[in-house]
Amino acid sequence: MSQWEQVEEYLSSRVVRPDDQLKAIVAATGAAGLPTIEVTAAQGKFLMLLARISGARRILEIGTLGGFSTAWLARALPDDGELITCEYEPRHAEVARANLAAAGLMDRVTIQVGAALDTLPDLAEAEPFDLFFIDADKVNNPAYLEWAVKLSRPGSVIVLDNVVRGGTVLDPRGDEAVQGTRAAVDILGSHPRLDATALQTVGSKGWDGFALAVVL
Ligand code: SAH
Ligand code: DHB
Ligand code: MG
């Protein structure tokens, strides 16, 4: 285990302390054969705390996978809160639904199955969301950011995952995921309605990072 992973294990076991319900989601997601690319427990708890600090009552997530980040976020909601999460793969949505039901969270979670760019327009008339977690196909990150702004209110929080990807974000001729991330980074830095930062992370998921923005 790398020293980064050891430190993460140390901090995660002493500070983050994911309970059995959360650990079960990671285990069941892997056992179902889904990719093991969910956020770390430390990042999941960071998302939960952000949602709590910002008093979020309505959360929109893009990219559900097995529902691990969804569960952290949903736990921050008040009883009458709502989380909508968009997932392209029906099989992922099915695994997530089972995981979130087992964790007692399906009373506040709705999974929208389909390509997010096809299902997001359904939310155009909905009440604004307080917090967004964008973590799906990176090529569409610019479009997802624009949707988040559209579905927000001043003060809404946006988190965009995986903005570093082992440093590949530096390559202007990188693959389409890199291109999407670079375009999103440019939007974060220049959008008239966003004020943002981006932080690098190391740990069990290697070297990566996320961006955090507030809607003006
Ligand atoms: N947020 C999850 C991990 C998401 S992984 C967690 O941390 O626990 C990215 C997910 O985005 C995958 O499940 C993938 O199927 C989904 N995805 C890919 N393209 C998508 C699209 N166009 N619309 C919605 N979801 C998409
Ligand atoms: C990948 C996607 C993610 O959302 C992530 O957190 C890590 C890796 C990927 O597509 O490889
Ligand atoms: Mg991610």
Short mmCIF file of N, CA and C in Angstrom, two decimals, residues 58 94 123 133 172 186 203 205 212:
data_model
loop_
_atom_site.label_atom_id
_atom_site.label_comp_id
_atom_site.label_asym_id
_atom_site.label_seq_id
_atom_site.Cartn_x
_atom_site.Cartn_y
_atom_site.Cartn_z
N ARG A 58 -32.40 20.40 -1.51
CA ARG A 58 -32.58 19.78 -2.84
C ARG A 58 -31.21 19.62 -3.48
N GLU A 94 -30.10 0.12 -11.25
CA GLU A 94 -30.73 -1.00 -10.53
C GLU A 94 -29.92 -1.34 -9.27
N LEU A 123 -36.13 18.79 -15.68
CA LEU A 123 -36.05 19.48 -14.39
C LEU A 123 -36.13 21.00 -14.54
N PHE A 133 -23.66 17.71 -7.59
CA PHE A 133 -22.43 16.91 -7.67
C PHE A 133 -22.35 16.33 -9.07
N PRO A 172 -3.38 19.66 -23.64
CA PRO A 172 -4.42 20.27 -24.48
C PRO A 172 -4.85 19.36 -25.62
N ASP A 186 -12.14 26.01 -17.74
CA ASP A 186 -12.20 27.37 -18.30
C ASP A 186 -13.52 28.06 -17.95
N GLY A 203 -4.63 9.84 -2.64
CA GLY A 203 -5.18 8.82 -1.74
C GLY A 203 -5.39 7.53 -2.50
N LYS A 205 -7.52 6.68 -4.54
CA LYS A 205 -7.90 6.82 -5.95
C LYS A 205 -6.77 7.46 -6.76
N LEU A 212 -14.84 23.29 -6.77
CA LEU A 212 -15.95 23.72 -5.93
C LEU A 212 -16.34 25.13 -6.37
#
